[in-house]
Coordinates of N, CA and C in Angstrom, one line a residue:
X368 N 0.6 -1.0 0.1 CA 0.4 0.2 0.1 C 0.6 1.5 -0.1
X369 N 1.9 1.2 1.0 CA 2.9 2.4 0.6 C 3.6 2.6 -0.1
X370 N 3.7 1.3 -1.3 CA 4.9 1.4 -2.0 C 4.1 1.9 -3.5
X371 N 3.1 1.8 -3.4 CA 1.6 2.4 -4.7 C 1.4 3.9 -4.0
X372 N 1.4 4.0 -2.8 CA 1.3 5.5 -2.5 C 2.4 6.2 -2.7
X373 N 3.3 6.1 -2.9 CA 4.8 6.4 -3.2 C 5.0 6.8 -4.8
X374 N 4.6 5.5 -5.8 CA 4.6 5.4 -6.9 C 4.0 6.5 -7.3
X375 N 2.6 6.7 -7.1 CA 1.3 7.7 -7.6 C 1.8 8.9 -7.1
X376 N 2.6 9.0 -6.0 CA 3.0 10.7 -5.7 C 4.1 11.2 -7.1
X377 N 4.6 10.3 -7.0 CA 5.9 10.3 -8.0 C 5.6 10.6 -9.5
X378 N 4.3 9.9 -9.7 CA 3.7 10.1 -10.9 C 3.4 11.4 -11.2
X379 N 2.3 11.7 -10.3 CA 1.8 13.0 -9.9 C 2.8 14.2 -10.3
X380 N 3.5 14.0 -9.5 CA 4.7 15.2 -9.6 C 5.3 15.3 -10.5
X381 N 5.6 14.4 -11.5 CA 6.4 14.2 -12.8 C 5.1 14.8 -13.9
X382 N 3.9 14.5 -13.6 CA 3.0 15.0 -14.8 C 2.6 16.5 -14.5
X383 N 2.9 16.8 -13.4 CA 2.3 18.2 -13.3 C 3.3 19.1 -13.3
X384 N 4.9 18.6 -13.4 CA 6.1 19.5 -13.4 C 5.9 19.8 -15.2
X385 N 5.9 18.5 -16.2 CA 5.8 18.3 -17.4 C 5.0 19.3 -18.2
X386 N 3.9 19.6 -17.3 CA 2.8 20.6 -17.9 C 3.1 22.0 -17.7
X387 N 3.9 22.6 -17.1 CA 4.5 23.8 -16.8 C 4.9 24.3 -18.3
X388 N 6.0 23.3 -18.8 CA 6.2 23.7 -20.5 C 5.7 23.8 -21.4
X389 N 4.4 23.1 -20.8 CA 3.6 24.1 -21.9 C 2.8 25.5 -22.1
X390 N 3.3 25.9 -21.1 CA 2.5 27.5 -21.1 C 3.9 28.2 -21.5
X391 N 5.2 27.9 -22.2 CA 6.2 29.0 -22.2 C 6.0 29.6 -23.4
X392 N 5.1 30.7 -23.4 CA 5.0 31.7 -24.6 C 6.0 32.7 -24.5
X393 N 6.8 32.9 -23.2 CA 7.7 33.8 -23.1 C 9.0 33.6 -24.2
X394 N 9.0 32.3 -24.6 CA 9.5 32.3 -25.8 C 9.8 31.9 -27.2
X395 N 8.5 31.8 -27.3 CA 8.0 31.8 -28.9 C 7.7 33.0 -29.7
X396 N 8.7 32.8 -30.9 CA 8.7 33.6 -31.8 C 7.8 33.3 -33.2
X397 N 7.1 34.5 -33.6 CA 6.2 34.9 -34.4 C 6.8 35.1 -35.7
X398 N 7.1 34.3 -36.4 CA 7.7 34.3 -37.9 C 6.8 34.9 -38.9
X399 N 6.1 34.8 -38.4 CA 4.9 35.1 -39.7 C 4.6 36.5 -39.6
X400 N 5.3 37.2 -38.6 CA 5.1 38.5 -39.0 C 6.4 39.3 -39.3
X401 N 7.2 38.6 -39.3 CA 9.1 38.8 -39.7 C 8.6 39.7 -41.0
X402 N 9.2 40.8 -41.2 CA 9.8 41.5 -42.5 C 10.4 41.1 -43.3
X403 N 11.1 41.4 -44.3 CA 12.2 41.3 -45.1 C 13.3 41.4 -45.0
X404 N 14.6 40.5 -45.1 CA 15.9 40.8 -44.8 C 16.7 40.4 -45.8
X405 N 17.1 41.1 -46.3 CA 18.8 41.3 -47.6 C 19.8 41.0 -47.3
X406 N 19.9 39.4 -47.9 CA 21.7 38.9 -47.3 C 21.9 38.6 -48.5
X407 N 23.4 37.9 -47.9 CA 24.1 37.1 -49.4 C 24.5 35.7 -48.6
X408 N 23.3 34.9 -49.2 CA 23.1 33.6 -49.0 C 24.5 32.5 -48.3
X409 N 25.7 32.4 -49.9 CA 26.7 32.7 -49.6 C 27.4 32.4 -47.8
X410 N 27.8 33.5 -47.6 CA 28.1 34.3 -46.3 C 27.1 33.5 -45.5
X411 N 25.9 33.4 -45.3 CA 25.1 33.1 -44.2 C 25.5 31.4 -44.0
X412 N 25.6 30.7 -45.0 CA 25.6 29.1 -45.2 C 27.1 28.8 -44.8
X413 N 27.9 29.6 -45.4 CA 29.2 29.1 -45.8 C 30.2 29.8 -44.9
X414 N 30.7 31.0 -45.9 CA 32.0 31.3 -45.3 C 31.3 32.8 -46.3
X415 N 31.9 34.0 -45.6 CA 32.3 35.2 -45.4 C 33.6 35.3 -46.7
X416 N 34.1 34.5 -46.7 CA 35.3 34.3 -47.7 C 35.0 33.3 -49.0
X417 N 34.6 33.5 -50.3 CA 34.5 32.5 -51.1 C 35.9 32.9 -52.2
X418 N 36.8 31.7 -52.5 CA 37.9 31.6 -53.6 C 37.6 31.6 -54.9
X419 N 37.9 32.4 -55.5 CA 37.2 32.3 -56.8 C 39.0 32.4 -58.2
X420 N 38.8 31.2 -58.9 CA 40.2 31.1 -59.6 C 40.2 31.9 -60.8
X421 N 41.3 32.6 -61.6 CA 41.0 33.1 -62.4 C 42.1 33.1 -63.1
X422 N 41.7 32.8 -64.8 CA 43.3 32.4 -65.8 C 43.8 33.8 -66.0
X423 N 45.1 33.4 -65.5 CA 45.9 34.9 -66.2 C 45.4 35.5 -67.4
X424 N 45.4 34.8 -68.5 CA 44.9 35.3 -69.5 C 43.0 35.7 -70.0
X425 N 42.8 35.5 -69.0 CA 41.3 35.4 -69.5 C 41.0 37.4 -69.3
X426 N 40.2 37.2 -70.5 CA 39.7 38.3 -70.7 C 38.1 38.9 -69.4
X427 N 38.0 38.0 -69.2 CA 36.3 38.0 -68.4 C 35.8 36.6 -67.9
X428 N 36.1 36.7 -66.6 CA 35.7 35.1 -65.9 C 34.8 36.1 -64.5
X429 N 33.2 35.2 -64.8 CA 32.4 36.1 -64.4 C 32.1 35.1 -62.6
X430 N 32.0 36.1 -61.6 CA 32.2 35.3 -60.3 C 30.6 36.0 -60.0
X431 N 29.6 34.9 -59.7 CA 28.4 35.4 -59.3 C 28.0 35.5 -58.0
X432 N 27.4 36.6 -57.1 CA 27.2 37.0 -55.9 C 26.0 37.2 -55.7
X433 N 25.4 35.8 -55.2 CA 24.1 35.5 -54.9 C 23.3 36.5 -53.8
X434 N 22.1 37.4 -53.6 CA 21.4 38.1 -52.8 C 20.1 37.9 -52.7
X435 N 20.0 37.2 -51.5 CA 18.6 36.6 -51.0 C 17.6 37.7 -50.4
X436 N 16.5 37.3 -50.6 CA 15.4 37.9 -49.7 C 14.9 37.0 -48.4
X437 N 15.3 36.9 -47.4 CA 14.8 35.9 -46.2 C 13.5 36.4 -45.5
X438 N 12.4 35.7 -45.6 CA 11.4 35.9 -44.9 C 10.5 34.3 -45.0
X439 N 9.4 34.7 -44.1 CA 8.5 33.7 -43.9 C 8.1 32.9 -45.2
X440 N 7.6 34.0 -46.1 CA 7.1 33.8 -47.3 C 7.9 34.7 -48.7
X441 N 7.9 34.2 -49.5 CA 8.2 35.2 -50.6 C 7.6 36.1 -51.0
X442 N 8.5 37.4 -51.3 CA 8.3 38.8 -51.8 C 7.0 38.8 -52.3
X443 N 5.8 39.9 -52.1 CA 5.2 39.8 -52.9 C 4.8 41.1 -54.0
X444 N 6.4 41.6 -54.3 CA 6.6 43.1 -54.8 C 7.7 42.5 -55.0
X445 N 8.2 43.2 -56.6 CA 9.8 43.4 -56.5 C 10.3 44.1 -55.7
X446 N 12.0 43.5 -55.4 CA 12.8 43.9 -54.0 C 14.1 44.9 -55.3
X447 N 14.1 46.0 -55.7 CA 15.5 46.2 -55.8 C 16.7 46.2 -54.9
X448 N 17.9 45.4 -54.9 CA 19.0 45.6 -53.6 C 20.2 46.0 -54.7
X449 N 20.7 47.1 -53.9 CA 21.8 47.7 -54.7 C 23.4 47.3 -53.7
X450 N 24.4 46.5 -54.1 CA 25.8 46.4 -54.0 C 26.5 47.3 -54.2
X451 N 28.1 47.8 -53.5 CA 29.3 48.2 -53.7 C 29.9 47.5 -53.0
X452 N 31.3 47.8 -54.2 CA 32.6 47.5 -53.4 C 32.7 48.6 -51.9
X453 N 33.1 47.4 -50.9 CA 33.5 47.9 -49.6 C 34.6 47.9 -49.0
X454 N 35.4 48.6 -49.1 CA 36.5 48.4 -48.9 C 36.9 48.3 -46.8
X455 N 36.1 49.1 -46.3 CA 35.9 49.0 -45.1 C 35.4 47.9 -44.3
X456 N 35.0 47.3 -45.1 CA 34.3 45.4 -44.7 C 35.8 44.6 -45.1
X457 N 36.6 44.9 -45.8 CA 37.9 44.1 -46.1 C 38.8 44.7 -45.1
X458 N 38.4 46.1 -45.0 CA 39.8 46.3 -43.6 C 39.7 45.8 -41.9
X459 N 38.0 45.9 -42.0 CA 37.1 45.2 -40.8 C 37.6 43.5 -40.7
X460 N 37.3 42.8 -42.1 CA 38.1 41.3 -41.8 C 39.1 41.0 -41.5
X461 N 40.2 42.1 -42.4 CA 41.6 41.7 -42.1 C 41.8 41.9 -40.8
X462 N 41.6 43.0 -39.9 CA 41.8 43.4 -38.4 C 40.9 42.1 -37.5
X463 N 39.9 41.7 -37.8 CA 39.6 40.7 -37.2 C 39.9 39.6 -37.2
X464 N 41.1 39.0 -38.5 CA 40.8 38.1 -38.4 C 42.9 37.5 -38.6
X465 N 43.5 39.0 -38.5 CA 44.9 38.9 -38.7 C 45.6 38.6 -40.3
X466 N 44.2 38.8 -41.2 CA 44.9 39.0 -42.7 C 45.3 40.3 -43.1
X467 N 45.7 39.9 -44.8 CA 46.2 40.8 -44.9 C 45.5 40.9 -46.5
X468 N 44.4 40.9 -47.0 CA 43.9 40.7 -48.2 C 44.0 42.5 -49.0
X469 N 43.9 42.6 -49.8 CA 44.1 44.0 -50.8 C 43.3 44.0 -51.7
X470 N 42.8 45.0 -51.5 CA 41.5 45.2 -53.0 C 42.1 45.3 -54.1
X471 N 41.5 44.2 -55.0 CA 42.4 44.0 -56.1 C 42.0 45.7 -57.0
X472 N 43.1 45.6 -58.0 CA 43.2 47.0 -58.7 C 41.7 47.1 -59.6
X473 N 41.2 48.3 -59.5 CA 39.7 48.6 -60.2 C 40.4 48.3 -61.6
X474 N 41.2 48.3 -62.0 CA 41.2 47.7 -63.8 C 41.4 46.2 -63.8
X475 N 41.2 45.4 -62.8 CA 40.8 44.0 -62.8 C 39.8 43.7 -62.4
X476 N 38.6 44.4 -62.5 CA 37.4 43.9 -62.3 C 36.4 44.8 -62.5
X477 N 34.9 44.6 -63.1 CA 33.9 45.3 -63.2 C 32.7 44.5 -62.5
X478 N 31.9 45.6 -62.0 CA 30.8 45.3 -60.9 C 29.6 45.7 -62.2
X479 N 29.5 44.7 -63.2 CA 28.7 44.9 -63.8 C 27.0 45.3 -63.7
X480 N 26.5 44.8 -62.6 CA 25.1 45.2 -62.2 C 24.9 45.8 -60.6
X481 N 25.2 46.6 -60.6 CA 25.3 46.7 -59.1 C 23.8 46.7 -58.3
X482 N 22.9 46.8 -58.9 CA 21.3 47.0 -58.7 C 20.6 45.8 -59.1
X483 N 20.4 44.8 -58.4 CA 19.3 43.4 -59.2 C 17.8 43.8 -58.8
X484 N 17.3 43.0 -59.2 CA 15.8 43.0 -58.5 C 15.4 41.6 -58.4
X485 N 15.2 41.5 -56.8 CA 14.5 40.3 -56.8 C 12.9 40.3 -56.9
X486 N 12.8 39.1 -57.9 CA 11.4 39.8 -58.4 C 10.4 38.9 -57.3
X487 N 9.0 39.6 -57.5 CA 7.8 38.9 -56.5 C 7.9 37.8 -56.8
X488 N 7.4 37.0 -55.7 CA 7.4 35.7 -55.9 C 8.6 34.9 -55.9
X489 N 10.0 35.7 -56.0 CA 10.9 35.0 -56.3 C 11.8 35.5 -54.3
X490 N 13.3 34.3 -54.6 CA 14.0 35.0 -53.1 C 15.5 35.6 -53.4
X491 N 15.8 35.0 -54.7 CA 17.2 35.3 -55.3 C 17.3 36.5 -56.6
X492 N 18.5 37.1 -56.5 CA 18.7 37.7 -57.6 C 20.1 37.6 -57.4
X493 N 20.9 37.7 -58.4 CA 22.5 37.6 -59.2 C 23.0 38.6 -59.6
X494 N 24.2 39.0 -58.7 CA 24.8 40.4 -59.2 C 26.2 39.9 -60.0
X495 N 26.7 40.1 -60.9 CA 28.0 39.4 -61.5 C 29.1 40.8 -61.5
X496 N 30.5 39.9 -60.7 CA 31.2 40.5 -60.9 C 32.0 39.8 -62.2
X497 N 32.5 40.9 -63.1 CA 33.6 40.5 -64.0 C 34.8 40.3 -63.8
X498 N 35.9 39.3 -63.5 CA 36.7 39.5 -63.5 C 37.8 39.3 -64.5
X499 N 39.3 40.3 -64.9 CA 40.0 40.2 -65.4 C 41.1 39.7 -65.5
X500 N 41.4 38.7 -66.2 CA 42.7 37.9 -65.5 C 43.7 38.6 -66.2
X501 N 43.7 38.8 -67.1 CA 45.2 39.7 -67.6 C 45.7 41.0 -66.8
X502 N 44.6 41.2 -65.9 CA 44.9 42.8 -65.3 C 45.1 42.5 -64.2
X503 N 45.0 41.7 -63.7 CA 45.2 40.8 -62.2 C 47.1 41.1 -61.6
X504 N 47.4 41.7 -60.9 CA 48.7 41.6 -60.8 C 49.0 40.3 -60.7
X505 N 50.4 40.2 -60.9 CA 51.2 38.5 -61.0 C 52.1 38.3 -59.4
X506 N 51.7 40.1 -59.0 CA 52.5 40.0 -57.3 C 51.5 40.6 -56.8
X507 N 52.4 41.3 -55.6 CA 51.5 41.4 -54.7 C 50.3 40.8 -54.0
X508 N 49.4 41.2 -53.2 CA 48.2 40.9 -52.8 C 48.7 40.3 -51.3
X509 N 47.7 39.4 -50.8 CA 46.6 38.1 -51.7 C 45.4 39.1 -52.2
X510 N 45.1 39.1 -53.6 CA 43.8 40.4 -53.4 C 42.3 39.7 -52.9
X511 N 41.3 40.8 -53.2 CA 40.1 40.3 -52.7 C 39.2 41.7 -53.2
X512 N 37.7 40.9 -53.8 CA 37.2 42.0 -54.2 C 35.5 41.9 -52.6
X513 N 35.6 42.9 -52.2 CA 34.5 42.9 -50.7 C 33.1 43.5 -51.6
X514 N 32.3 42.6 -51.2 CA 30.8 43.3 -51.8 C 29.7 43.1 -50.6
X515 N 29.2 44.6 -50.5 CA 28.3 44.9 -49.5 C 26.9 45.1 -50.4
X516 N 26.0 44.6 -49.3 CA 24.5 44.8 -49.9 C 24.1 46.5 -49.4
X517 N 24.2 47.5 -50.0 CA 24.0 49.0 -49.6 C 23.1 49.3 -49.4
X518 N 21.7 49.4 -50.2 CA 21.0 50.1 -50.2 C 19.7 49.0 -50.8
X519 N 18.4 48.9 -49.9 CA 17.3 48.4 -49.8 C 16.3 49.2 -49.6
X520 N 14.8 48.7 -50.2 CA 13.8 49.5 -50.2 C 13.4 49.6 -48.4
X521 N 12.8 50.5 -48.2 CA 11.9 50.6 -46.6 C 11.7 49.4 -45.6
X522 N 10.9 48.6 -46.8 CA 10.8 47.7 -45.9 C 11.2 46.6 -45.7
X523 N 13.0 46.8 -45.8 CA 13.2 45.3 -46.2 C 14.9 46.2 -45.0
X524 N 15.5 44.8 -44.5 CA 16.3 45.3 -43.5 C 17.9 44.7 -43.9
X525 N 18.6 45.1 -44.2 CA 20.1 44.6 -44.5 C 20.8 43.5 -43.3
X526 N 20.8 42.7 -43.9 CA 21.3 41.8 -42.6 C 22.3 42.1 -41.7
X527 N 22.4 41.9 -40.9 CA 23.8 42.9 -39.6 C 24.8 41.7 -39.9
X528 N 24.5 40.4 -40.2 CA 26.0 39.8 -39.8 C 25.7 39.1 -41.4
X529 N 25.2 39.0 -42.6 CA 25.3 38.6 -43.7 C 25.1 39.5 -44.8
X530 N 25.6 40.3 -44.6 CA 25.4 41.5 -45.9 C 26.6 41.8 -46.7
X531 N 28.1 40.6 -46.4 CA 29.4 41.3 -47.3 C 29.4 39.6 -47.7
X532 N 30.1 39.4 -48.8 CA 30.8 38.6 -49.3 C 32.3 39.3 -49.9
X533 N 33.4 38.1 -49.4 CA 34.6 38.5 -50.1 C 35.1 37.8 -51.1
X534 N 35.2 37.9 -51.7 CA 35.9 37.3 -53.1 C 37.4 37.3 -53.3
X535 N 37.8 36.3 -52.8 CA 39.5 35.5 -52.4 C 39.8 35.4 -54.3
X536 N 40.5 36.2 -54.5 CA 41.1 36.0 -55.9 C 42.3 35.5 -55.9
X537 N 42.1 34.1 -56.7 CA 43.3 33.2 -57.2 C 43.5 33.2 -58.4
X538 N 45.2 33.8 -58.6 CA 45.1 34.1 -60.2 C 46.0 32.7 -60.2
X539 N 45.7 32.1 -61.5 CA 45.8 30.6 -62.3 C 46.7 30.9 -63.6
X540 N 47.3 30.3 -63.2 CA 47.9 30.2 -65.2 C 47.5 29.5 -66.2

């Protein structure tokens, strides 16, 4: 009889302690009301650095950089996103990681479409950076091209963590 009473008390205590977890609204996040966030998914999923090999004899190697609109649902209207070369981001990366990447000379690359539009119902648009192998110096470096999201519409937020991609340029023979 005593053994059954102890088992019943333990079972009741366990059941009551588990029910308190069901009322944990304090930590609930309602993502349905979240807005749009512009980010560079490669930086979010892999690394801020992306190595691009460019043949020394190339007159044009395209390095694509995707821009993503993160949200619970795809955007309902077109979203223009502008990127730019960001020397400050490269300097900050070098300082934080004790590296010495140098901005690739301007004659060695072209940012062909700095403003892209993520179409309504879609999530990704691609910025193209044209790298000109014949213009990449054989000495110096290591070279990089830092790209950051700079401008979005008022209803979009630029990701604080994933708004920059640094293309590390590897010149091949």
